[in-house]
Coordinates of C-alpha atoms in Angstrom, one line a residue:
X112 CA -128.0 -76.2 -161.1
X113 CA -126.1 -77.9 -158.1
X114 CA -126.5 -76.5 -154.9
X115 CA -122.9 -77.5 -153.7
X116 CA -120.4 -75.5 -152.3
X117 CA -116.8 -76.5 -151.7
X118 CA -115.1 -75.0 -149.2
X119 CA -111.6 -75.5 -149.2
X120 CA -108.1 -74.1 -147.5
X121 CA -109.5 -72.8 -144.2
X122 CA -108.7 -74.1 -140.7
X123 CA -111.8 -75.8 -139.5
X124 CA -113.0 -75.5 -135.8
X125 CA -115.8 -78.0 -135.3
X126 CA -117.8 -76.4 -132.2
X127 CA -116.9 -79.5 -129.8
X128 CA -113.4 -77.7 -128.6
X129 CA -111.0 -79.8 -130.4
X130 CA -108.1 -78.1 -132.1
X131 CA -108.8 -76.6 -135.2
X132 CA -107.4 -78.6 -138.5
X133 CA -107.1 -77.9 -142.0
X134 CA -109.7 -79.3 -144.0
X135 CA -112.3 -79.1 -147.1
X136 CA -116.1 -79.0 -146.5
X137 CA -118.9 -79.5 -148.9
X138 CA -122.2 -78.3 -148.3
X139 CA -125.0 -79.9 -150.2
X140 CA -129.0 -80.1 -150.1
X141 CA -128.7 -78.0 -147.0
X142 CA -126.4 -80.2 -145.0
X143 CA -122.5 -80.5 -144.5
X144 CA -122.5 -83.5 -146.7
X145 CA -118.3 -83.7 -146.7
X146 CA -115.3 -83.0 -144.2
X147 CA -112.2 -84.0 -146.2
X148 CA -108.9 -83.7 -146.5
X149 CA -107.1 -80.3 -147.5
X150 CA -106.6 -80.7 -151.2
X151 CA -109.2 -83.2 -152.0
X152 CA -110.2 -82.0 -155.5
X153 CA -113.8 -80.3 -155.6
X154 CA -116.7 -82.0 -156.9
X155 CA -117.6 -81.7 -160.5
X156 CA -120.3 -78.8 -160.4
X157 CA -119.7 -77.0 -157.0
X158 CA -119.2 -73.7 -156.1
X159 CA -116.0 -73.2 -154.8
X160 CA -115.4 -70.9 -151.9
X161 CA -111.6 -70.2 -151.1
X162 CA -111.0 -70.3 -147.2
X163 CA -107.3 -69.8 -147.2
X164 CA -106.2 -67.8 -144.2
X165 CA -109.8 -68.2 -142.3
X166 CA -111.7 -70.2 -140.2
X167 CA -114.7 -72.4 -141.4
X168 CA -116.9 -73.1 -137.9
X169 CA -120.4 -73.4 -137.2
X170 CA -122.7 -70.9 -137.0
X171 CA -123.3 -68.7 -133.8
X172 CA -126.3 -69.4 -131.8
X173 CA -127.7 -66.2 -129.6
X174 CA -129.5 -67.9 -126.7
X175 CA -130.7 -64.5 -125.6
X176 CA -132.3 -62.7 -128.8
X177 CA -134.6 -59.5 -128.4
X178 CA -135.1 -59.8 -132.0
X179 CA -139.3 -60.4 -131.4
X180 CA -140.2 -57.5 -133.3
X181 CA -137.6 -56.5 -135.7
X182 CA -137.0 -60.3 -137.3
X183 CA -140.9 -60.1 -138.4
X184 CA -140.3 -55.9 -139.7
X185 CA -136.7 -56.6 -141.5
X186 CA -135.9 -60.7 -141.6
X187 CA -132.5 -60.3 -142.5
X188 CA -131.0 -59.6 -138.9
X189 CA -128.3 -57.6 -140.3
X190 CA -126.8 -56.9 -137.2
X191 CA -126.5 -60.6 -136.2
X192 CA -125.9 -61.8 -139.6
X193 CA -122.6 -59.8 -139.3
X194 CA -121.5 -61.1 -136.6
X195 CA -121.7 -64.8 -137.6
X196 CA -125.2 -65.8 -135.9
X197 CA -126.8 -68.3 -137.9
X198 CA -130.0 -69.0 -134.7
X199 CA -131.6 -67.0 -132.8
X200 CA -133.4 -67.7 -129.5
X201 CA -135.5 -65.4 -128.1
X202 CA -138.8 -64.9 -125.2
X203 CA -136.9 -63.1 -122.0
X204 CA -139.8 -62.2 -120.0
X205 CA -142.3 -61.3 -122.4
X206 CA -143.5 -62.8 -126.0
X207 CA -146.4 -61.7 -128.3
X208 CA -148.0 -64.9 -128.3
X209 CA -150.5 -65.9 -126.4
X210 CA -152.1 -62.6 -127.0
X211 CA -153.7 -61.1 -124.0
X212 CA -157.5 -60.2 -124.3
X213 CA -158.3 -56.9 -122.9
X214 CA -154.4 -55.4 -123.9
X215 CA -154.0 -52.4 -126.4
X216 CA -151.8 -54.5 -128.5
X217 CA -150.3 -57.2 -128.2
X218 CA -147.3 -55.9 -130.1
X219 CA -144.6 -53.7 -128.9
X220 CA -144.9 -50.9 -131.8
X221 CA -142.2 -48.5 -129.9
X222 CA -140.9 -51.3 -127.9
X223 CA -137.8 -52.2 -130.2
X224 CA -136.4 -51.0 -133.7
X225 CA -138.8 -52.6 -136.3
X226 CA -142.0 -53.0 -133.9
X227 CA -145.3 -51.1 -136.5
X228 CA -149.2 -51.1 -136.4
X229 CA -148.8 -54.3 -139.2
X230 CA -148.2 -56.4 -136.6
X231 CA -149.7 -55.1 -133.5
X232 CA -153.2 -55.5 -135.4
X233 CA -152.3 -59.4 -136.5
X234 CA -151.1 -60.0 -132.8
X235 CA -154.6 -59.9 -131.5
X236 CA -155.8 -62.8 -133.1
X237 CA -152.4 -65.3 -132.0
X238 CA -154.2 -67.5 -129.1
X239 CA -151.8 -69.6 -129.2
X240 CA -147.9 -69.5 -128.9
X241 CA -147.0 -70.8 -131.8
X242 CA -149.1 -68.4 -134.2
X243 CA -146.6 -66.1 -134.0
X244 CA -143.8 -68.2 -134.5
X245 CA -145.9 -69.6 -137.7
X246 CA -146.5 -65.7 -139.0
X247 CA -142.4 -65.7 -138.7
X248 CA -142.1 -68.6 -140.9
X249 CA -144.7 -66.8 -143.3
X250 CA -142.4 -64.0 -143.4
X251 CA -138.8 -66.3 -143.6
X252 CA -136.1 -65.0 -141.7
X253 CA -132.2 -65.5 -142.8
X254 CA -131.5 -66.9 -139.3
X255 CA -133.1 -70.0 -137.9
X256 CA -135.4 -68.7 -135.2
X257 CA -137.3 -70.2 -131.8
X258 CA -138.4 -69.1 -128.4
X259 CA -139.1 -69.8 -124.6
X260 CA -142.7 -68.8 -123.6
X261 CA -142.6 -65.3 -121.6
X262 CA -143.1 -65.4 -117.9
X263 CA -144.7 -62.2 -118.4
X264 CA -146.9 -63.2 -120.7
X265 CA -148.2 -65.7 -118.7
X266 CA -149.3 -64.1 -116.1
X267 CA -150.8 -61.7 -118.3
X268 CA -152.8 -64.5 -119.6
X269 CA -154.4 -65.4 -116.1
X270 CA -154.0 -61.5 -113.8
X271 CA -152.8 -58.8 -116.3
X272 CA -150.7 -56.7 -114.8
X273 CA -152.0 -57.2 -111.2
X274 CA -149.8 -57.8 -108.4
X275 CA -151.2 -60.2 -105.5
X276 CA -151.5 -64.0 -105.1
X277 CA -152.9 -66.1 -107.9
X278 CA -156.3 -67.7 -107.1
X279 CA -156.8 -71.7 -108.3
X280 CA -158.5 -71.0 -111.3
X281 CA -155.3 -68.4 -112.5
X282 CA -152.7 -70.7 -111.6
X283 CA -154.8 -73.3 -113.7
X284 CA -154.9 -70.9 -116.8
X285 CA -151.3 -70.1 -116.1
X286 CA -149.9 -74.1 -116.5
X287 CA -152.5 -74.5 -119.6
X288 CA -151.1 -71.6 -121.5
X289 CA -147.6 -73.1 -120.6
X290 CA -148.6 -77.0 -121.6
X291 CA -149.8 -75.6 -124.8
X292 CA -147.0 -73.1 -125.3
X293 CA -144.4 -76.6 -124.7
X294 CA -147.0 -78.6 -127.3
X295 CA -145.9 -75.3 -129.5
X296 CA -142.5 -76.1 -129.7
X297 CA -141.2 -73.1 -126.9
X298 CA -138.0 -74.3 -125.6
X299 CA -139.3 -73.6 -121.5
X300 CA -140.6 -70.7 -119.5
X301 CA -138.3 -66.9 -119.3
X302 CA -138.9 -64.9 -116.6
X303 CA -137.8 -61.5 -115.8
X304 CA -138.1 -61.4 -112.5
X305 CA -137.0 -57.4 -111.9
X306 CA -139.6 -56.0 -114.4
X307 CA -143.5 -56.0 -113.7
X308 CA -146.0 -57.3 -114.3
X309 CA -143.6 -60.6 -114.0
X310 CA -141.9 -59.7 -110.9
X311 CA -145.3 -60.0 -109.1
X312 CA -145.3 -64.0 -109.9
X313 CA -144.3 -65.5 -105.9
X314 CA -141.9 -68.5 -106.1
X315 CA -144.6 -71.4 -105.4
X316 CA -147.0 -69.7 -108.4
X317 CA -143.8 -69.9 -110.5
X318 CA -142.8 -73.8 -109.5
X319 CA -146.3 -74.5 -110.6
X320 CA -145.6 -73.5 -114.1
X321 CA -141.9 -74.8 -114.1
X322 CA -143.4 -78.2 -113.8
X323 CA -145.3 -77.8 -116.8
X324 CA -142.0 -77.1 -118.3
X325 CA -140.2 -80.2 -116.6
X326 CA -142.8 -82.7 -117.7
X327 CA -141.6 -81.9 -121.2
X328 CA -137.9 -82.2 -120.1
X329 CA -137.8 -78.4 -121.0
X330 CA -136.2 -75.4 -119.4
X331 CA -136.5 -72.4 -116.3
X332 CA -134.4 -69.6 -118.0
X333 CA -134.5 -66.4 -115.7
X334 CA -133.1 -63.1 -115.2
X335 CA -133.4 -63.4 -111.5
X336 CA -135.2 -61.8 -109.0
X337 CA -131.9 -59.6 -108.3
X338 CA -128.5 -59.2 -110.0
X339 CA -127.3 -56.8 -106.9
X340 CA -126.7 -57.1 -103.4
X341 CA -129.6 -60.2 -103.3
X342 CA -127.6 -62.2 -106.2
X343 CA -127.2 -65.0 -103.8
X344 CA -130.4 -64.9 -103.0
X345 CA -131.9 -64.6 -106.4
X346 CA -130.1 -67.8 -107.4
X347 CA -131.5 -69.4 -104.3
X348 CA -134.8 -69.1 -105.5
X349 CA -133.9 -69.9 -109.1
X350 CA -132.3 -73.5 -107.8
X351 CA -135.5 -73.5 -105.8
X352 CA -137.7 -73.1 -108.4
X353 CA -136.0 -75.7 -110.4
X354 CA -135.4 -78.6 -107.6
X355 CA -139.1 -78.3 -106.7
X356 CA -140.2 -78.9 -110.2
X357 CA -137.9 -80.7 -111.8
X358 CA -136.9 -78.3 -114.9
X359 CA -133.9 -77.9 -115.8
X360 CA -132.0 -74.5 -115.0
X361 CA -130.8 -71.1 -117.0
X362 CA -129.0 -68.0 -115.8
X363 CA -129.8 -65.2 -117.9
X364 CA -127.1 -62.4 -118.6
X365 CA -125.3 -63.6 -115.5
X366 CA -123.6 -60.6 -114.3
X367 CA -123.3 -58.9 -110.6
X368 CA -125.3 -55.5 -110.5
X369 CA -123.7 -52.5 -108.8
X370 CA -120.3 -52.3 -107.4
X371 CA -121.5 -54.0 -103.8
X372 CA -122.6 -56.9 -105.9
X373 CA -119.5 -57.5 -107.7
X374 CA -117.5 -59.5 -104.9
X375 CA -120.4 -61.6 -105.0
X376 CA -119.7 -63.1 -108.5
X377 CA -117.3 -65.8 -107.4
X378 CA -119.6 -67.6 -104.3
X379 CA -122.2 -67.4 -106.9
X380 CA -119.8 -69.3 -109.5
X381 CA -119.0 -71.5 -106.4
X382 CA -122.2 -72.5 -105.5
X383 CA -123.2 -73.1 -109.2
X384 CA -120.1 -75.5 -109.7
X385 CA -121.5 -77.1 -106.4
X386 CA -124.7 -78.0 -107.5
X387 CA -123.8 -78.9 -110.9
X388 CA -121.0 -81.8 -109.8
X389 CA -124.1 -82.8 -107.9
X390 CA -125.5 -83.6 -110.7
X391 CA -127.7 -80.4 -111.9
X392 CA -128.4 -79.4 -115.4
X393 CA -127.3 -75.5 -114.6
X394 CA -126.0 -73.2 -117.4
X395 CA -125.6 -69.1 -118.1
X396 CA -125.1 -66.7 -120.7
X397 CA -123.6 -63.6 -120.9
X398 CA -123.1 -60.2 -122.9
X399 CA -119.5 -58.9 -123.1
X400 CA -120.1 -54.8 -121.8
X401 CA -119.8 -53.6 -118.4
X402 CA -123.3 -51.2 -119.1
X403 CA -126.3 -53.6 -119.5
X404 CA -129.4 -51.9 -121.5
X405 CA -133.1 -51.7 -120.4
X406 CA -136.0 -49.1 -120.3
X407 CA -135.7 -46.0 -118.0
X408 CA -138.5 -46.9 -116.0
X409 CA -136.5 -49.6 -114.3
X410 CA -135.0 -47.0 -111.8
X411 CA -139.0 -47.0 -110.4
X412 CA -140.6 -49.3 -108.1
X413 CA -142.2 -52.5 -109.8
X414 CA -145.6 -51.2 -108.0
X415 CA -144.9 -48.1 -109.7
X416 CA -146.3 -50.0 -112.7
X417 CA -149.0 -52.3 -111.7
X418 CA -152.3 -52.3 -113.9
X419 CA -149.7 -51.0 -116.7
X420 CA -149.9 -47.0 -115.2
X421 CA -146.9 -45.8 -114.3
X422 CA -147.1 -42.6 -116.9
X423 CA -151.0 -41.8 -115.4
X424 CA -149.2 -42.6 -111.8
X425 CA -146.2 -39.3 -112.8
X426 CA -149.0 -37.1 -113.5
X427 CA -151.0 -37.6 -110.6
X428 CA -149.2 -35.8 -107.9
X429 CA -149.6 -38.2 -104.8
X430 CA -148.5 -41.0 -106.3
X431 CA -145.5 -39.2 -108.3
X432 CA -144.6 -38.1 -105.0
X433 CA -144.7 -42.1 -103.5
X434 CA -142.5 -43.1 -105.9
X435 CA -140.3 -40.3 -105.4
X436 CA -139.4 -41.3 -102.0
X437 CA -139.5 -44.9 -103.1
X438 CA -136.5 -44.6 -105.3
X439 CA -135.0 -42.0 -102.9
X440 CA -134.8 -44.6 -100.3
X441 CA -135.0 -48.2 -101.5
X442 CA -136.4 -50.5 -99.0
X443 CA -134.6 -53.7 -100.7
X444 CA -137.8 -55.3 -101.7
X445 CA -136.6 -54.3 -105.6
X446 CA -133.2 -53.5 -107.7
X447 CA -133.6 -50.1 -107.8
X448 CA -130.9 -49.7 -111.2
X449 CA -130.8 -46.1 -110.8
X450 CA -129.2 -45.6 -107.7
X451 CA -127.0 -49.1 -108.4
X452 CA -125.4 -47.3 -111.6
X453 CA -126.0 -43.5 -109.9
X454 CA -127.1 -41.0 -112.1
X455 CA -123.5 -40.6 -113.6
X456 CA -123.6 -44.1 -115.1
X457 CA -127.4 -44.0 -116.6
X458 CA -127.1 -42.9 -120.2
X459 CA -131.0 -42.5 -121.9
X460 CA -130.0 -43.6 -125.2
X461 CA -133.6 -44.3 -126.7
X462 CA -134.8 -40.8 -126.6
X463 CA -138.0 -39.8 -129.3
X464 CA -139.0 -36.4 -128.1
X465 CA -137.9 -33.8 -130.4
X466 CA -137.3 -31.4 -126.7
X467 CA -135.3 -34.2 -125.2
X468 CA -132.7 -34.7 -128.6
X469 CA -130.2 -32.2 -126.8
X470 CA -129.5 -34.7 -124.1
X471 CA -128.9 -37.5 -126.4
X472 CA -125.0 -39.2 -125.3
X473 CA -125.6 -37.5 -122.1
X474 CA -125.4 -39.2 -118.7
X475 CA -128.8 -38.9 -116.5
X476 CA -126.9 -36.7 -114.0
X477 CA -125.5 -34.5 -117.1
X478 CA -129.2 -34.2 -118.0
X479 CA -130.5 -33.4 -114.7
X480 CA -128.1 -30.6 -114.4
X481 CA -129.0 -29.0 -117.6
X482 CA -132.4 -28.6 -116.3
X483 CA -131.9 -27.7 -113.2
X484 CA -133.1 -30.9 -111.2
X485 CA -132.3 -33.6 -108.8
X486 CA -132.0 -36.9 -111.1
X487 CA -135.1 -38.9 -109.9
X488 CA -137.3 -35.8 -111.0
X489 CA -135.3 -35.8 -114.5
X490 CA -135.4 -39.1 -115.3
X491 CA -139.2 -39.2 -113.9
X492 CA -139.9 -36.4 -115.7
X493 CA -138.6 -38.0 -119.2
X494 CA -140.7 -41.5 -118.5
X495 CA -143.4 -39.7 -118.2
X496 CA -143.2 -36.9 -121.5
X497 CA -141.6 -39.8 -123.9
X498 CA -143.8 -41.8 -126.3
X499 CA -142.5 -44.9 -125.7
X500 CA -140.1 -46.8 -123.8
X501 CA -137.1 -44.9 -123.2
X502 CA -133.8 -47.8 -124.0
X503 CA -131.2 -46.7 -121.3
X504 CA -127.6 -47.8 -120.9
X505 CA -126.6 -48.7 -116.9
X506 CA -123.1 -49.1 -116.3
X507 CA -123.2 -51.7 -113.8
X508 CA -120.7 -54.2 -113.7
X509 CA -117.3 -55.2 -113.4
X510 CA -114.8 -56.5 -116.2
X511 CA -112.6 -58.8 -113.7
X512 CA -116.1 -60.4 -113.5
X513 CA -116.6 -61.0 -117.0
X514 CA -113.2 -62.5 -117.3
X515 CA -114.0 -64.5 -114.5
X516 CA -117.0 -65.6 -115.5
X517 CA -115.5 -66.1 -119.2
X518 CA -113.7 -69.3 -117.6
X519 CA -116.6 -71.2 -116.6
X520 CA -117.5 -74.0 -119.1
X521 CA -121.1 -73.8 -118.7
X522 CA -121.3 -70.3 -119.6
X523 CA -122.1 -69.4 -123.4
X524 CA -123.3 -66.4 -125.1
X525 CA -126.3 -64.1 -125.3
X526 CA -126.7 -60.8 -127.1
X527 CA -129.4 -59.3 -124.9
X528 CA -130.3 -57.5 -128.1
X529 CA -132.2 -57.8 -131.4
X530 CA -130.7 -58.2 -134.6
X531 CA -131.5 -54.9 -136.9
X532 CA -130.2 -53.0 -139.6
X533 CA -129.4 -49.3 -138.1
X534 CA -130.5 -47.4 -141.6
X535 CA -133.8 -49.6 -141.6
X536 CA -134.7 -48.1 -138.1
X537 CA -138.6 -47.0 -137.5
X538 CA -138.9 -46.0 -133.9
X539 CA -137.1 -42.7 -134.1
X540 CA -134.7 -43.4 -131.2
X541 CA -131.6 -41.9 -130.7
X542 CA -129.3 -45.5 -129.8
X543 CA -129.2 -48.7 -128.9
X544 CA -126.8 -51.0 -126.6
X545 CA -123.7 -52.3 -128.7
X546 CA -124.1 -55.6 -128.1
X547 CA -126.6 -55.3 -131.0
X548 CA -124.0 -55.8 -133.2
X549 CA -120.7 -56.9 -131.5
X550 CA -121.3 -59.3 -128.5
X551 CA -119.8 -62.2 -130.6
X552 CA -117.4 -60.5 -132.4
X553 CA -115.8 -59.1 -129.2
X554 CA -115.5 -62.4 -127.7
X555 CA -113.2 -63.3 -131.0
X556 CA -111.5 -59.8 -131.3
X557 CA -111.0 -58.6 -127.1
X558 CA -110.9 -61.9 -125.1
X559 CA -109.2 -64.6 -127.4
X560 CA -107.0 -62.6 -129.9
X561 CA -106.4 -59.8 -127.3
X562 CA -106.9 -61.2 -123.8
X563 CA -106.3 -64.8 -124.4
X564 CA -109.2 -65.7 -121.5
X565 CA -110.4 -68.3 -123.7
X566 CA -108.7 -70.5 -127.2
X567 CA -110.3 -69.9 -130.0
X568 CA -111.3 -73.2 -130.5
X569 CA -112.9 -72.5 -126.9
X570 CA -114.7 -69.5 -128.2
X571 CA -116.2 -71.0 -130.9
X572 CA -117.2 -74.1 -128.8
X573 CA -119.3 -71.5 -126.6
X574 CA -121.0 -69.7 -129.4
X575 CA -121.8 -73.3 -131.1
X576 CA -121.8 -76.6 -129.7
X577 CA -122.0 -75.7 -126.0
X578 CA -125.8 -74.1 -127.1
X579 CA -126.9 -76.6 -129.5
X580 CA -126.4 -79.0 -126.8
X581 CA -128.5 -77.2 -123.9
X582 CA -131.2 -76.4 -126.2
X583 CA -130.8 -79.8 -127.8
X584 CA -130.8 -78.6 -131.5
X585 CA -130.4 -81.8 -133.0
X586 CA -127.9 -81.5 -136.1
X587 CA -126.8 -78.1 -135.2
X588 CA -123.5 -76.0 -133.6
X589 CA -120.9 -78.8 -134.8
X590 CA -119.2 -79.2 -138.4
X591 CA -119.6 -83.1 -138.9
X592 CA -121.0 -84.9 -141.8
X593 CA -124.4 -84.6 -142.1
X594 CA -125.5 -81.6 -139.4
X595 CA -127.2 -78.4 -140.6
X596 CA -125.2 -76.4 -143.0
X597 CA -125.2 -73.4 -140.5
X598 CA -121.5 -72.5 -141.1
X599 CA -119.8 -69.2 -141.1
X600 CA -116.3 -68.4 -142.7
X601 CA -113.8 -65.3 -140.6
X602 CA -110.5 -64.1 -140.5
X603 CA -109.2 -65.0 -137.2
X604 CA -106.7 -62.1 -137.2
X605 CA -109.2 -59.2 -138.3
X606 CA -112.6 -60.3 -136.6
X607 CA -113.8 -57.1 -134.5
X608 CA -116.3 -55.6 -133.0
X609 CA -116.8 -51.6 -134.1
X610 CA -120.0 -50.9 -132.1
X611 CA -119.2 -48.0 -129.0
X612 CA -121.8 -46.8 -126.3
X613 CA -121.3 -44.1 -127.8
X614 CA -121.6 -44.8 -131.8
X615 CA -123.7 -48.1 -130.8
X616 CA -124.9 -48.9 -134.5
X617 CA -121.4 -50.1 -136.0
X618 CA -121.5 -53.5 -138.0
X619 CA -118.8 -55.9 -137.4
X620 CA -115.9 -56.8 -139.6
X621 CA -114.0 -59.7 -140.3
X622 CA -116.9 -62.2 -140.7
X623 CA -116.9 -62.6 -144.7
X624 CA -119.4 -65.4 -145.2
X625 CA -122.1 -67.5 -143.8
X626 CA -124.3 -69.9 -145.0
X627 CA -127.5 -71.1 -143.4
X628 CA -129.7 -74.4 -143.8
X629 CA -126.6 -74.6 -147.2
X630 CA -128.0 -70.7 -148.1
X631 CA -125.6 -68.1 -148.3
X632 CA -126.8 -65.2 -146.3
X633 CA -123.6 -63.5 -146.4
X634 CA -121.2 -62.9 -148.7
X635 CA -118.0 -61.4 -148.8
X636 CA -119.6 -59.3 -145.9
X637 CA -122.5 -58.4 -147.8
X638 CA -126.0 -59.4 -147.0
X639 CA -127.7 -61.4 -149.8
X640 CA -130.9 -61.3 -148.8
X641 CA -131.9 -64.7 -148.6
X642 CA -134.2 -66.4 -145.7
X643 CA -133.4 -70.0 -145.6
X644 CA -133.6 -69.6 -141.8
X645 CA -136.0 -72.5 -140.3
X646 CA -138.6 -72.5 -136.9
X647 CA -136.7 -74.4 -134.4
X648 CA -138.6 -76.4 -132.1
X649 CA -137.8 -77.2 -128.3
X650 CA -138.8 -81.0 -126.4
X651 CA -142.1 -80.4 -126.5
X652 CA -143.5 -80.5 -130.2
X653 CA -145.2 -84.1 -130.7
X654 CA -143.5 -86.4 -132.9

């Protein structure tokens, strides 16, 4: 039986920016085999797939995937699926693989939906990078699926969660478990720079690394240092970092943190343009919220958590009582998020506790008032009683600066998030962040059809081609005769995004079809429940 499909009467938008145009394509032995004129008649044998009314483009590419733990639990990435990704990159800050002897686990079980004792026990024995990318391949996926090496992790590897200066001999372990991690196929090195134990890596430690990365012609990808009041200063060190070693450079999530930060967006935009018409491979992503989503514990001190204690820290009086005053009176050595959002924009959406479920949709200071405390002993209170990590939304940026930002050609799309299916859940949280399952559709829906910030063609070119590119996925994020078959089929006038803070778990609409590696993974908006999704590799893997 022929594998063909025909796909014929849509408006085809190619990924490179040019207008869209009517034409047929045929997908055949997992490639786009045919672009041809509308009307051509089908080949003898195909399936054909009528387009009329919708757009045929490329599949989306999330450079900023979370999905570590769920693609291994539930392959299908239901929530990403929906929204037309077809690739998923993932490895901000932290990745399961090298595994770090002497750790618990080297699995997050609570740490996102889909995380279970399965894995944590198979973790262990991944010395090297690229086991746990091969256990994904075991497993298949219905995305195509790669990774940057953890910054995190990589310290782990040499300190664990020690702050302090790295000796010789750690630094050395450090760049081997980064050359290897390159030799693995990991597209560069991911730091989260706000979030111990990989905020305690100094600048020269982390050029060390970086030239690891550059020998390979590979990437520094990095939430910086700060995203507040120190933005420019966090991007100083992240042009730093890259200059001195020769990597090329990454802005995660670029956003400005806190409503003091948020004037700071366009010199930042400035001095990127700056360095990049001097010649500097610089690029960002971005989610489309004004709330960005991490774990409650992020409104302590970094030190708070050293040696991985910061729940035996709460219960021991003193030291509850040091980080008390620490987030009572930041001393701008850290991004204290609490007091950036206040305790009116901190929503703890990932509560387990079956005494905490009456605060679920509230706001921290809602919370605190119900039981009668000051906010930092509320939300210090809740790290410390929780099982797990508690996900929390903090509403911390500005919309004029996501338009702005919007306008800049180097800046594509990350989701931030993993790709689940909400009814498959595991953790027993309460939420997520809805860029789960509408940061790409809400580009479409709110800032094309509704804004007009960008053309569509513009839109798709950011989601597609502008990615491919900068992680140099050969064959992928353009429609042209003989590239991947990664293609997704929407209607351009009913594309949306349904996913609220406060009803976060809301699949997308609109998206009706999309096929990956020539597999259809979606139909009619229905999963099929197919994993044609490959391993992607980055510069590094031998030829």
């Amino acid at each position: 039986m022929s594998d063909a499909v025909w796909i014929t009467g849509g408006t085809v938008i190619d990924g490179t920016g040019a207008p869209g145009r009517r034409a047929d394509v045929l997908l055949e032995g997992g490639r786009i085999d045919r672009i041809a004129a509308p009307g051509t008649p089908a080949p003898a044998g195909a399936e054909v797939v009528d387009a009329a009314r919708q757009v045929v483009a490329p599949g989306f590419i999330d450079v900023m995937s979370h999905s570590v733990a769920s693609l291994l639990h539930d392959p299908r990435s239901l929530g990403k699926v929906t929204q037309g990704v077809t690739t998923e990159i993932m490895g901000e800050g932290w990745t399961p693989a090298p595994a770090v002897p002497g750790e618990p686990h080297g699995f997050p079980v609570h740490g996102l939906p889909g995380g279970d004792e399965r894995w944590a026990a198979r973790s262990r024995t991944w010395t090297r990078f690229g086991d746990w990318l091969a256990a994904q391949e075991e497993v298949g996926a219905a995305v195509n699926f790669g990774s940057f090496l953890g910054g995190a992790t990589v310290r782990m590897a040499a300190r664990g969660h020690a702050q302090g200066e790295s000796t010789p001999e750690e630094l050395g372990r450090m760049c081997q478990v980064t050359r290897e991690a390159m030799e693995d196929g990991a597209f560069g090195l991911a730091t989260a720079l706000i979030y111990p134990p990989g905020s305690y890596a100094g600048t020269d430690e982390l050029v060390a690394i970086c030239r690891e990365v550059a020998a390979f012609g590979g990437i520094y990808i990095t939430h910086m240092r700060s995203e507040g009041e120190g933005l420019l200063g966090g991007l100083e060190e992240a042009l730093d970092i890259t200059a001195r070693s020769g990597a090329r450079l990454h802005l995660y999530h670029l956003k400005a943190a806190g409503r003091p930060a948020w004037p700071l967006m366009e010199a930042l935009i400035e001095r990127v343009n700056a360095e990049r018409a001097a010649g500097r491979d610089i690029h960002a992503d971005m989610y489309l919220y004004t709330a960005g989503g991490t774990g409650l514990s992020a409104v302590t001190p970094p030190w708070g958590s050293e040696d991985d204690t910061l729940r035996a820290r709460l219960l021991d009086p003193a030291q509850r009582a040091r980080i008390r005053q620490a987030m009572l009176e930041p001393d701008g050595t850290w991004e204290p998020l609490g007091s950036l959002a206040g305790p009116e924009g901190v929503f703890p959406v990932g509560l387990r506790h079956p005494d905490h479920q009456p605060y679920v949709g509230r706001s921290l200071a809602e919370i605190a008032a119900l039981r009668g405390q000051d906010w930092i002993d509320a939300a210090l209170d809740l790290i410390a009683a929780e099982p797990g990590r508690v996900g929390s939304l903090f509403h911390l940026m500005s919309e004029a600066n996501i338009e702005r930002q919007l306008r800049e050609p180097w800046v594509m799309l990350g989701s931030d998030a993993a790709g689940y299916d909400p009814a498959a859940r595991t953790d027993g949280s309460t939420g997520g962040h809805p860029r789960s399952f509408g940061n790409f559709t809400r580009l479409l829906a709110h800032y094309v059809r509704g804004r007009q910030i960008l053309t569509l063609e513009d839109a798709v070119h950011r989601m597609t081609g502008l990615p491919a590119r900068h992680l140099r996925l050969d064959g992928r994020g353009e429609l042209r005769e003989g590239a991947f078959a990664d293609v997704v089929i929407f209607d351009p006038a009913g594309v949306r995004d349904r996913a609220t803070y406060a009803d976060s778990e809301q699949l997308s609409e609109g998206v009706r079809d999309v096929w990956v590696n020539g597999a259809r993974v979606l139909r009619g908006g229905e999963h099929t429940g197919a994993r044609p999704g490959r391993r992607l590799y980055g510069p590094g893997r031998p030829v």
